[in-house]
XYZ file of C-alpha atoms in Angstrom:
606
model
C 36.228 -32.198 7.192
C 35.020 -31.614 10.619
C 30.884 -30.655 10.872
C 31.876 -28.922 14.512
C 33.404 -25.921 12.291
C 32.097 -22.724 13.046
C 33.406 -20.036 10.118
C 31.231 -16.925 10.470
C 31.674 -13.700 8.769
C 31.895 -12.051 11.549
C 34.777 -13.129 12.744
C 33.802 -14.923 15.630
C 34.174 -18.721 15.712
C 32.188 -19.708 19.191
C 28.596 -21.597 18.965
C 26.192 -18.301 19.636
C 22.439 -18.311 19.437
C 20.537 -19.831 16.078
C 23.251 -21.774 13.788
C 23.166 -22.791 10.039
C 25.246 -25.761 8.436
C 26.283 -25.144 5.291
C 25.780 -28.690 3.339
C 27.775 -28.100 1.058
C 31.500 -26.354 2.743
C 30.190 -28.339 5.886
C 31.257 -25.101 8.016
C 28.619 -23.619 10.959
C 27.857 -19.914 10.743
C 25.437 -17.980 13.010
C 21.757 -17.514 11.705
C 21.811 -13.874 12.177
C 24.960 -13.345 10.576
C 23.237 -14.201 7.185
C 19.886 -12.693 7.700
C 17.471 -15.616 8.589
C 16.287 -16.802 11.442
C 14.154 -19.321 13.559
C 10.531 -18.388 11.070
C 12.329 -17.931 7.653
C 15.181 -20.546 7.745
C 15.611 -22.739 4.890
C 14.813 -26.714 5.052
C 18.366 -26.789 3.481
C 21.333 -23.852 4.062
C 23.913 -23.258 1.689
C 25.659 -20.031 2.578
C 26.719 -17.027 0.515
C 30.077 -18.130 -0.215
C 29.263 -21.294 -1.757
C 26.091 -19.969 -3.301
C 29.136 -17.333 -5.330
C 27.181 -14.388 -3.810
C 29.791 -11.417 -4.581
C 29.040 -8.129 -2.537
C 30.201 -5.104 -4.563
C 28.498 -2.312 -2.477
C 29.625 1.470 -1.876
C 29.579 0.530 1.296
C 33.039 -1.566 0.883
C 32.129 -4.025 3.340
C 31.985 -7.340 1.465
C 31.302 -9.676 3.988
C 28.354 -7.905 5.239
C 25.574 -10.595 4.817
C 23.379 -9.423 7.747
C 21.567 -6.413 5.904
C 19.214 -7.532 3.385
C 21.069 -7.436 -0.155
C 19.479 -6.813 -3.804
C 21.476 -8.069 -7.173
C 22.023 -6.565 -10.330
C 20.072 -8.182 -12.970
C 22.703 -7.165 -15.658
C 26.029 -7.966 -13.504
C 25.036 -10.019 -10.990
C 26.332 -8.715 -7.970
C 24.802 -7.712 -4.931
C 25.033 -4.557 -3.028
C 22.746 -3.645 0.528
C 19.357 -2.596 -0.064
C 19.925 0.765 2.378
C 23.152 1.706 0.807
C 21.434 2.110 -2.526
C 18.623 3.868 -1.774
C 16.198 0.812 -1.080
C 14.663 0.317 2.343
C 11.783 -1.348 3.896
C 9.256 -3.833 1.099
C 10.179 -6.494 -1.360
C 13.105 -6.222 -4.056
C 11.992 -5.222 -7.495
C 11.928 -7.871 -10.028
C 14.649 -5.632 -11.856
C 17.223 -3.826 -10.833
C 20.282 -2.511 -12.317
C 23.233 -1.050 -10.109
C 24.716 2.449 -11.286
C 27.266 0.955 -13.398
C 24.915 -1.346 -15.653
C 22.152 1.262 -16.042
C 22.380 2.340 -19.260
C 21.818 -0.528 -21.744
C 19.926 -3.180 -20.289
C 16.328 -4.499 -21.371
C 13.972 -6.834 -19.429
C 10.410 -6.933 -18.473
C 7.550 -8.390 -16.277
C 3.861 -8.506 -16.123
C 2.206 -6.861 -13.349
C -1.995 -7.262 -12.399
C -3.886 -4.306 -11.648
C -7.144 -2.641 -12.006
C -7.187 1.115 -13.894
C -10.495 1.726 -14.010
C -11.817 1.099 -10.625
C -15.456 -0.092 -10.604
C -15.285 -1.539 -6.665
C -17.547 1.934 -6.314
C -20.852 1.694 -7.778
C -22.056 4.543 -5.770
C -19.640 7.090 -7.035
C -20.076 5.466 -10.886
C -23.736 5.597 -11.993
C -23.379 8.596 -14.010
C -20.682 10.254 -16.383
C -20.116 14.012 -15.437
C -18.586 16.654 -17.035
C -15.325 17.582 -16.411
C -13.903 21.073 -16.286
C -12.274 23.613 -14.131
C -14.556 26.188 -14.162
C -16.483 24.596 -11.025
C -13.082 24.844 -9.465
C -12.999 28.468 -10.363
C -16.660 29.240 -9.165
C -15.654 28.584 -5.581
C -12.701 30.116 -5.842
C -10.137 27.368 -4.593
C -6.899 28.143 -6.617
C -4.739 25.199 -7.320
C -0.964 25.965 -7.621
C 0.321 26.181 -11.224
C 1.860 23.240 -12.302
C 1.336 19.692 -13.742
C -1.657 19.332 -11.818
C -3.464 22.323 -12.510
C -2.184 21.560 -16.523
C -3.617 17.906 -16.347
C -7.167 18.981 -14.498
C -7.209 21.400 -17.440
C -6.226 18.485 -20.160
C -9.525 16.618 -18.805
C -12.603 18.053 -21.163
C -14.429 14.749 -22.055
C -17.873 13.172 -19.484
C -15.980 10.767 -17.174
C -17.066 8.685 -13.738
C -16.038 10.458 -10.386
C -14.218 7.253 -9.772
C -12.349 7.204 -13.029
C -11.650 11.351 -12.877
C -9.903 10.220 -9.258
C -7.983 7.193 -10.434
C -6.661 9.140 -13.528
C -5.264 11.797 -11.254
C -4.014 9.187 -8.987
C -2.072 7.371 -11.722
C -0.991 10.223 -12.922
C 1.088 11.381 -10.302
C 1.428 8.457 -7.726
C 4.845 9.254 -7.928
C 4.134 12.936 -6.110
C 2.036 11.081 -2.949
C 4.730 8.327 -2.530
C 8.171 10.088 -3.724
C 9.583 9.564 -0.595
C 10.467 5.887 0.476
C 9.430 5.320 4.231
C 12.544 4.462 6.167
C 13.637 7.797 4.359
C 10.949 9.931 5.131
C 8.127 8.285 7.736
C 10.947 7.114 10.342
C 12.731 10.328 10.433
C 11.802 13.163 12.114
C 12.256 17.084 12.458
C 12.503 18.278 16.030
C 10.344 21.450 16.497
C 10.597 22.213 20.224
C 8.415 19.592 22.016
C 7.273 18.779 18.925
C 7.674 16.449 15.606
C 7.293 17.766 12.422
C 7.527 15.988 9.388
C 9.951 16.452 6.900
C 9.692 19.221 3.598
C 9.133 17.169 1.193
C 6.189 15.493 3.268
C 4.763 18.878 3.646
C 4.630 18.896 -0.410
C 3.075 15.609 -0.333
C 0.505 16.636 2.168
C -0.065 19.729 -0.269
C -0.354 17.528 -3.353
C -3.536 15.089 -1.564
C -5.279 18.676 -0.487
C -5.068 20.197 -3.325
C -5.928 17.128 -5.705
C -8.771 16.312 -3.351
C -10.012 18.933 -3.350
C -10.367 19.791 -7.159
C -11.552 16.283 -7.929
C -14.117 17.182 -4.851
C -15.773 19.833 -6.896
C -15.121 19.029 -9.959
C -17.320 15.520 -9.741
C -19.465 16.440 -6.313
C -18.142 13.534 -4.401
C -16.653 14.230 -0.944
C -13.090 15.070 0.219
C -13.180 11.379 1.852
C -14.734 9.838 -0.327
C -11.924 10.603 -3.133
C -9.199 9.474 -1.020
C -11.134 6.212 -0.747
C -10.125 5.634 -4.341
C -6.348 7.215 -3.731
C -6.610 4.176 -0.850
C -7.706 0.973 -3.235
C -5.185 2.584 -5.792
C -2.514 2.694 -3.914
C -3.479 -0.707 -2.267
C -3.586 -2.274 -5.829
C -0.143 -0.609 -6.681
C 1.798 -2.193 -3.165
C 0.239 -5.321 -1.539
C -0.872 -8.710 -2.978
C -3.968 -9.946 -1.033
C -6.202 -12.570 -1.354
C -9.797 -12.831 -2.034
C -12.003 -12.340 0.749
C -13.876 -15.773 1.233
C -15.659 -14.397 4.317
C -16.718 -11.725 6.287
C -16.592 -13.566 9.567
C -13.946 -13.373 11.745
C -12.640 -13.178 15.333
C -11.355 -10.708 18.043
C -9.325 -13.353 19.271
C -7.681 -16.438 17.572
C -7.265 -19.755 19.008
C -5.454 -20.009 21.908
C -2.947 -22.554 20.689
C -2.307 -20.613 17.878
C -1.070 -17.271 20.238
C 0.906 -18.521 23.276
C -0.745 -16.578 26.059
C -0.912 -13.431 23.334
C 2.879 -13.190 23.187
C 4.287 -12.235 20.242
C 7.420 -14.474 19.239
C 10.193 -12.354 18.049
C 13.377 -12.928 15.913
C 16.533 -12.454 18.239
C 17.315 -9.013 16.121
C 13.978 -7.867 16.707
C 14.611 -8.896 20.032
C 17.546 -6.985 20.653
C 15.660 -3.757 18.615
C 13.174 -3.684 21.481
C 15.449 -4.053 24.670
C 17.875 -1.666 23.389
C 15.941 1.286 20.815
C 11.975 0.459 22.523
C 10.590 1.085 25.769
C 6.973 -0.546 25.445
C 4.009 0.624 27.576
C 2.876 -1.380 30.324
C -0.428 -2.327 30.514
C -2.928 -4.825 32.642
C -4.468 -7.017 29.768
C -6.375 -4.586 28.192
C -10.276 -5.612 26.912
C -11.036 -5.530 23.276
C -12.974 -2.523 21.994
C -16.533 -3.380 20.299
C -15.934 -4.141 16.757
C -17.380 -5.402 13.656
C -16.333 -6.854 10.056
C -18.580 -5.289 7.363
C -18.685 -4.557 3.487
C -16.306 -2.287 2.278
C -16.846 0.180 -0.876
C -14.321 -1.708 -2.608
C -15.782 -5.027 -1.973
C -13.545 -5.706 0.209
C -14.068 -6.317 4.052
C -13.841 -4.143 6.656
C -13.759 -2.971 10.023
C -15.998 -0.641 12.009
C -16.358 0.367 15.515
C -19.171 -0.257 17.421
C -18.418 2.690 19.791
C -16.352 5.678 20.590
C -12.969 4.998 21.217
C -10.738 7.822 22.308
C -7.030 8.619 21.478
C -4.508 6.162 22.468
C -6.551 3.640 24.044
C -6.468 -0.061 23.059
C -8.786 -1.408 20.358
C -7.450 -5.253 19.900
C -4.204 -7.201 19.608
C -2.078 -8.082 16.900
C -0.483 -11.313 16.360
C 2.675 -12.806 14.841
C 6.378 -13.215 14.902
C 8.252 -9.865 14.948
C 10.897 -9.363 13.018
C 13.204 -6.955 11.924
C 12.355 -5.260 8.492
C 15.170 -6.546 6.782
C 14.375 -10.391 8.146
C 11.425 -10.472 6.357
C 11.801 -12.574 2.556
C 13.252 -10.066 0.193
C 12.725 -12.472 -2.447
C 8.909 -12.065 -3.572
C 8.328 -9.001 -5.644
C 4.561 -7.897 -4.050
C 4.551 -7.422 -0.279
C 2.203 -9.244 1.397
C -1.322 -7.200 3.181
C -0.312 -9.245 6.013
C 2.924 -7.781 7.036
C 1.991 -4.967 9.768
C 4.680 -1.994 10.436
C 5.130 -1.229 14.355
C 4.723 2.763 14.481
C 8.018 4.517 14.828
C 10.115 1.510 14.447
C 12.091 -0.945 12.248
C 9.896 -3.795 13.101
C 7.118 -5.410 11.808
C 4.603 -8.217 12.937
C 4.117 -11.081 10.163
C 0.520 -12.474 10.426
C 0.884 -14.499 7.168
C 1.164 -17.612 9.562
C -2.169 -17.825 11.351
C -4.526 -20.487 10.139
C -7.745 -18.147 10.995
C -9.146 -14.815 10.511
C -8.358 -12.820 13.494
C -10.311 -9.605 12.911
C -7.381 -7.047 12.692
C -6.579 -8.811 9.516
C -9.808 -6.919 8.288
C -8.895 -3.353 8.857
C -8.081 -1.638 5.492
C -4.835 0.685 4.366
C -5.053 4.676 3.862
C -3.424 7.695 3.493
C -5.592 8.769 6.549
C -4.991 6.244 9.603
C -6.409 6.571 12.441
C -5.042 3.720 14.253
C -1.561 2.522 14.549
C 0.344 -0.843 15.856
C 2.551 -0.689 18.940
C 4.204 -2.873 21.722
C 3.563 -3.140 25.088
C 3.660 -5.486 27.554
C 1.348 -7.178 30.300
C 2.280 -9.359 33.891
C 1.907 -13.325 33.262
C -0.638 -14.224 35.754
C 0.636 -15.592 38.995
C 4.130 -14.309 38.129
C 6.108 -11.343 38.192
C 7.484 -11.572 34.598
C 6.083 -9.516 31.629
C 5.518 -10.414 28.198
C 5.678 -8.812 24.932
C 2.381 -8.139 22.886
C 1.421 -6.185 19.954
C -2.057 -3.758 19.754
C -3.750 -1.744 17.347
C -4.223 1.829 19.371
C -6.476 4.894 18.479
C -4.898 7.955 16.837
C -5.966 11.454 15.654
C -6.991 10.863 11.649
C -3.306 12.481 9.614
C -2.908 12.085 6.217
C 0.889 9.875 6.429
C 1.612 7.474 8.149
C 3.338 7.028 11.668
C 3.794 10.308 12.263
C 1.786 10.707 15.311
C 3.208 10.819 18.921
C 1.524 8.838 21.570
C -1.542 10.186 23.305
C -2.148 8.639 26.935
C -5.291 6.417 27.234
C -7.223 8.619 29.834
C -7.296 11.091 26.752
C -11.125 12.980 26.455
C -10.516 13.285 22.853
C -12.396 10.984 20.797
C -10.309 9.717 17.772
C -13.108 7.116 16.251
C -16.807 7.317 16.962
C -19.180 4.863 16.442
C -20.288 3.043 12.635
C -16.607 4.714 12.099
C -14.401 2.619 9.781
C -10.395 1.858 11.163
C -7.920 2.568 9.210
C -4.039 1.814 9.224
C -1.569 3.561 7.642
C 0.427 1.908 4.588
C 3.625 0.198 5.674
C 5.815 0.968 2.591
C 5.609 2.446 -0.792
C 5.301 1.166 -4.062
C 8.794 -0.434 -5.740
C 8.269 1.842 -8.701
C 8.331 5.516 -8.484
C 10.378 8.312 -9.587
C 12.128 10.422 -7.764
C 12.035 13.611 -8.918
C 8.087 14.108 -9.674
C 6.833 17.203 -8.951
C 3.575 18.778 -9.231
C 3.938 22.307 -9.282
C 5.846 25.033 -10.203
C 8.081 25.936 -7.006
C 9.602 29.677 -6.804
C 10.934 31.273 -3.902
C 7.657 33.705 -3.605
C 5.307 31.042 -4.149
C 2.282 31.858 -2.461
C 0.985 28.032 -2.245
C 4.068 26.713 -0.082
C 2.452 27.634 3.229
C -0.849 27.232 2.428
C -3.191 25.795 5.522
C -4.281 22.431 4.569
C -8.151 21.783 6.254
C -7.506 18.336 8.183
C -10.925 18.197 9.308
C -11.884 17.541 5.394
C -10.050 14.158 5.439
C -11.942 12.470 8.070
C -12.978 9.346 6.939
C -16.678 8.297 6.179
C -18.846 5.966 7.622
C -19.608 2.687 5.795
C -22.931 1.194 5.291
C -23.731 -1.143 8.231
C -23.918 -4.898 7.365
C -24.137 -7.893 9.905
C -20.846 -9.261 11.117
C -22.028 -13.254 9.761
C -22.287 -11.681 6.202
C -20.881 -14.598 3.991
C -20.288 -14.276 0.363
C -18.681 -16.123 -2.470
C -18.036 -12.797 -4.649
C -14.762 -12.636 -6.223
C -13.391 -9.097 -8.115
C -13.742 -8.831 -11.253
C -11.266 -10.005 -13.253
C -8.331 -7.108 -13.278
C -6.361 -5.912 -16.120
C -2.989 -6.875 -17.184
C -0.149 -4.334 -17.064
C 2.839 -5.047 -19.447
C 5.763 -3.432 -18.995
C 8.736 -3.432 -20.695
C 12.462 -1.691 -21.201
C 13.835 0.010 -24.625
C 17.303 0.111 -24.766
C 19.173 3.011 -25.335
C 21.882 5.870 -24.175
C 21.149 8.121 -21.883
C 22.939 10.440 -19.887
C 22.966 9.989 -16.018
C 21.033 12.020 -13.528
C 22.602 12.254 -9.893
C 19.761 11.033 -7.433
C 19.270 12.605 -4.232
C 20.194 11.049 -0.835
C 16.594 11.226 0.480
C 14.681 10.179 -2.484
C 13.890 6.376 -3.476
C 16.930 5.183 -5.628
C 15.797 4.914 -9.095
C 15.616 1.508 -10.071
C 16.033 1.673 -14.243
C 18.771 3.193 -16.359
C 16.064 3.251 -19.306
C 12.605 4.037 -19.761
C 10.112 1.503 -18.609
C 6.899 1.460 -21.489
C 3.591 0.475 -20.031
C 0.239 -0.565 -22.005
C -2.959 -1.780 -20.825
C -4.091 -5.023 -22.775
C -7.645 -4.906 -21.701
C -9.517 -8.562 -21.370
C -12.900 -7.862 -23.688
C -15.894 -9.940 -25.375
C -17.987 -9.067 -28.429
C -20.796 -7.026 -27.502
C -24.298 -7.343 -29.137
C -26.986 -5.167 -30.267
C -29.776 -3.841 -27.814
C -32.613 -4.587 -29.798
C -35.032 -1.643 -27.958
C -33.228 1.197 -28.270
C -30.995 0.210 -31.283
C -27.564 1.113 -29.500
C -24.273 0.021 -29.665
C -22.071 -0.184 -26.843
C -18.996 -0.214 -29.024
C -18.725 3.813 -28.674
C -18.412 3.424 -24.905
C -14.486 3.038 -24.747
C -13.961 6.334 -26.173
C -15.424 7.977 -23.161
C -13.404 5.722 -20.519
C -10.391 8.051 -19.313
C -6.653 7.968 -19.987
C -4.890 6.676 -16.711
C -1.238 7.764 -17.554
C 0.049 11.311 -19.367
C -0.039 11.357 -22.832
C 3.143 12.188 -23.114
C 5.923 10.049 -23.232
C 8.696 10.845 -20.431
C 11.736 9.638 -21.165
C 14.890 10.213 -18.632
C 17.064 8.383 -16.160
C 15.996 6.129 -13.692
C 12.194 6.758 -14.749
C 8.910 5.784 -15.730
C 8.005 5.895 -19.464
C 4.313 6.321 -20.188
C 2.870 5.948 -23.685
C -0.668 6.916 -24.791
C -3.466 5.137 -24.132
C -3.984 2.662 -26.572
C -7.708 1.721 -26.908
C -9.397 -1.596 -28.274
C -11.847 -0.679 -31.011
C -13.311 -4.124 -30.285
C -13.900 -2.871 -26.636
C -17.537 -4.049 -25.865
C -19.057 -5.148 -23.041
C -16.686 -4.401 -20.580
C -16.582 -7.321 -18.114
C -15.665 -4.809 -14.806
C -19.371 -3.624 -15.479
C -21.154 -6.371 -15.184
C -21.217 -7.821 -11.534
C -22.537 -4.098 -10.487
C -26.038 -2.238 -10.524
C -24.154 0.560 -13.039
C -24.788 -2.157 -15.540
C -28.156 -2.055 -16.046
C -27.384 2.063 -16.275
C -24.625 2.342 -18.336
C -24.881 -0.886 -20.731
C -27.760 -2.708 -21.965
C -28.490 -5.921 -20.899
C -26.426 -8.238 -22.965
C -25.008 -10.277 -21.395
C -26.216 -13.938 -21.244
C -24.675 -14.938 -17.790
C -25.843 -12.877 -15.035
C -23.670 -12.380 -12.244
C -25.004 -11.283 -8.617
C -23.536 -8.525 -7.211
C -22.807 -8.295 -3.097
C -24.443 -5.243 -2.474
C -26.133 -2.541 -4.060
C -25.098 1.191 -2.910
C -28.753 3.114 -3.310
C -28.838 6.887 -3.039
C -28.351 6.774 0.627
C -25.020 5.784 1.429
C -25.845 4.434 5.143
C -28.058 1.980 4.291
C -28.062 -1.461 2.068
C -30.734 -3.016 -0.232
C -30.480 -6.971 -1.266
C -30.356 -7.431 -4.936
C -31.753 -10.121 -6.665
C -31.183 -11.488 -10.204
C -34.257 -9.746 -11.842
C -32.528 -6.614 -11.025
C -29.878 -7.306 -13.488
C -32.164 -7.631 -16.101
């Protein structure tokens, strides 16, 4: 057989732009045709025909291979990703199409960390928890789930483990929405954008929950969403371990051609035809700096004010289209960047340095955003395409936010001010139909006036940009999960919620990593009674319907000693005796005074 073939499933047989050989039908087919292209093409191409890749989609176009497809674990056949519900982020390790819902078991292993102790500030004391301090100030929370599980919540817990419970209690309520569903569209209201309703719900969940949690444990407003932001960053990306805190406004110049982003001929085609960047002349960095994060993570701060829409540093990578990037892998990478207001995204998972935008932390409240624009080549008359990070107003979700021109007075992020981007996607697992309270038509909540100015982020402690560290996390807990098989009945989904990925309940239990604690021989105390007072992170009771999460209780250790999340941290020495025969140095230490740092030696541990 010929190799000059060209069989595309298209329809069109003429040599156009990037091709693939098939080795194994020996026929030529057009890269884009098959969603890859000149970053993500295989060292060896065998297309979907040969590879017995059967489309079965409602769609009823079978020989659609350009949109990014997802198979059935159970019957094996694959159906688009945005016809089922599914948009931007990796596929799920399971997934079951309508027709195979019902009786199918599997399971996976997932890492994550429950109980939060990247905040030593916010743990060195248990409080009390009740609702009367809600009461006392007379904030009224809408009656509902959330308002019942605030009530549930009796026992002395951490600030940081009173947020995280709430959090993983209904994560499902702040990301119910996927984002191509919810962030990319948009309600016209005259001149302005509005978001969508069931935004405005979500936007009512974070105040409300905030807010309670914010009196209930005397921690800020911001300060709580900082944990809702490592929760949530725990629950979507996989990201390294920081090895440093240095790193550059610039990378090396061989590794960004004149600052021009390469882009994937769909992406290409998105921009000439859907994207009219901004012109700019090459636009100076704004002073930044890479410091210590709460979470232990770094950071980045400005070093002065920097007002709405104007430039703050540039992005690099190859852009691609959101479906070009590798479906495949179950956790999204932290260095995939969404372009505001578009189906693009910038891939920075290449660069062999540490440009410093690769610093900048996810939230719920951004106040930056990445865009395109484009600058003259000097000594010619052609322009080229480059990314930025730009300066928004703070808002709660992301890419919501119109642009504001650079000559604005307004000053979006003043100085010792951390940036903050807004998360790309959501997490692969949530329900659909959570909801958090009790909706009627005369419900006085619905309109309620949510204070933006409480979710301005905090400053972070200032450290010097050098800082170098070998700490590494603690060690996180394991998350089983598993399927039970059995017969349910079937629950239509709606059109603008996240298609529900599981036909039967998924179980989850915490195995908890733990060491034999020993006895304090001072005060004669055990630390074998301190599990009991850790919280519950998911409802106690178990929910079982279609296409949702199942959450059993809580199942403690009684062998639960000497928890090893407590021991690279200050709260140690406050909470547990000192036990423990290797001592571990911690980064920082967060004193009383949240805008300053104190060095901590070994003899503090003791």
């Amino acid at each position: 057989m010929s190799e000059d073939i060209v069989e595309c499933y298209c329809g069109d047989d003429e040599d156009d732009g990037t091709m693939l050989y098939c080795e194994k039908c020996k026929k030529w087919q057009h890269a884009v045709c098959v969603n890859w292209n000149t970053f993500t093409m295989p060292a060896r191409y065998i297309c979907p025909t040969c590879l017995g890749i059967n489309i079965d989609c409602i769609c009823g176009t079978e020989g659609d291979f350009q949109h990014a497809v997802i198979q059935c674990s159970k019957c094996h056949n694959f159906q688009h990703k945005r016809h089922v519900g599914f948009g931007i982020g990796k596929n799920p390790p399971y997934y079951l199409c309508s027709s195979c819902s019902s009786n199918y078991s599997g399971g996976r292993n997932l890492k994550i960390d429950p109980i939060l102790s990247f905040f030593p500030s916010f743990n060195e004391k248990l409080v009390p928890v009740s609702v009367s301090s809600i009461m006392s100030a007379n904030f009224q929370i809408p009656p509902g789930r959330l308002l019942n599980k605030l009530k549930e919540l009796t026992y002395p817990i951490t600030p940081v483990n009173l947020a995280s419970t709430i959090f993983m209690s209904f994560k499902d309520i702040i990301f119910r929405t996927h984002p191509t569903v919810s962030y990319f569209e948009y309600q016209k209201d005259g001149n302005h954008f509005k978001p969508r309703e069931n935004i405005n719900d979500t936007l009512q969940f974070i105040f409300y929950s905030t807010k309670a949690i914010s009196l209930m444990s005397n921690i800020s407003v911001p300060q709580v969403l900082q944990v809702y932001d490592h929760m949530s960053s725990l629950l979507i990306y996989k990201r390294a371990i920081p090895r440093s805190f240095r790193a550059k406004v610039d990378p090396d110049p061989e590794e960004s051609k004149d600052d021009e982003i390469e882009a994937s001929d769909r992406a290409d085609d998105y921009v000439k035809t859907k994207l009219k960047p901004l012109f700019f002349k090459k636009p100076e960095n704004a002073a930044l700096e890479v410091v210590a994060g709460r979470n232990a993570y770094p950071t980045v701060i400005s070093k002065q004010n920097i007002r709405e829409g104007e430039f703050i540093c540039s992005v690099y990578g190859y852009l691609m289209d959101f479906e070009e990037i590798d479906q495949q892998s179950h956790v999204p990478d932290f260095l995939t960047f969404n372009v505001a207001r578009s189906n693009l995204f910038v891939v920075s998972s290449k660069l062999k340095n540490s440009p410093i935008f690769l610093h900048i932390r996810r939230g719920l409240v951004s106040n930056c955003e990445i865009r395109l624009f484009k600058t003259s080549i000097k000594g010619t008359k052609k322009k080229m395409l480059c990314a930025g990070i730009f300066a928004t107003q703070s808002i709660i979700l992301p890419n919501l936010i119109s642009y504001s021109p650079a000559d604005s007075e307004k000053v979006a992020i003043y100085p010792g001010e951390e940036l903050v981007l807004p998360f790309d996607i959501a997490p692969i697992f949530i329900k659909p139909d959570a909801e958090w309270k009790y909706v009627t038509d005369n419900n006085e909540f619905t309109d309620a006036v949510i204070d933006f100015d409480s979710f301005k982020p905090i400053k972070p402690s200032q450290v010097k940009a050098d800082y170098n560290t070998d700490f590494k996390p603690p060690d996180v807990e394991i998350l089983e999960e598993y399927f039970e098989t059995s017969n349910q009945k079937s629950n239509q989904v709606g059109e603008t919620t996240l298609q529900g990925l599981f036909g039967n309940s998924l179980m989850i239990n915490f195995i908890i990593d733990s060491k034999k604690g020993k006895k304090n021989d001072d005060d004669d105390q055990e630390i074998e009674h301190l599990h009991k007072t850790f919280p519950r992170m998911v409802p106690d009771d178990t929910m079982r319907c279609k296409k949702s999460w199942g959450f059993p209780k809580y199942e403690y250790n009684e062998d639960y000693k000497n928890p090893k999340h407590l021991e690279y941290r200050n709260e140690w020495k406050k909470i547990c005796p000192p036990i423990h025969e290797k001592k571990i140095k911690p980064v920082v230490y967060w004193n009383d005074d949240p805008n300053q740092f104190d060095d901590v030696n070994d003899k503090d541990l003791m």
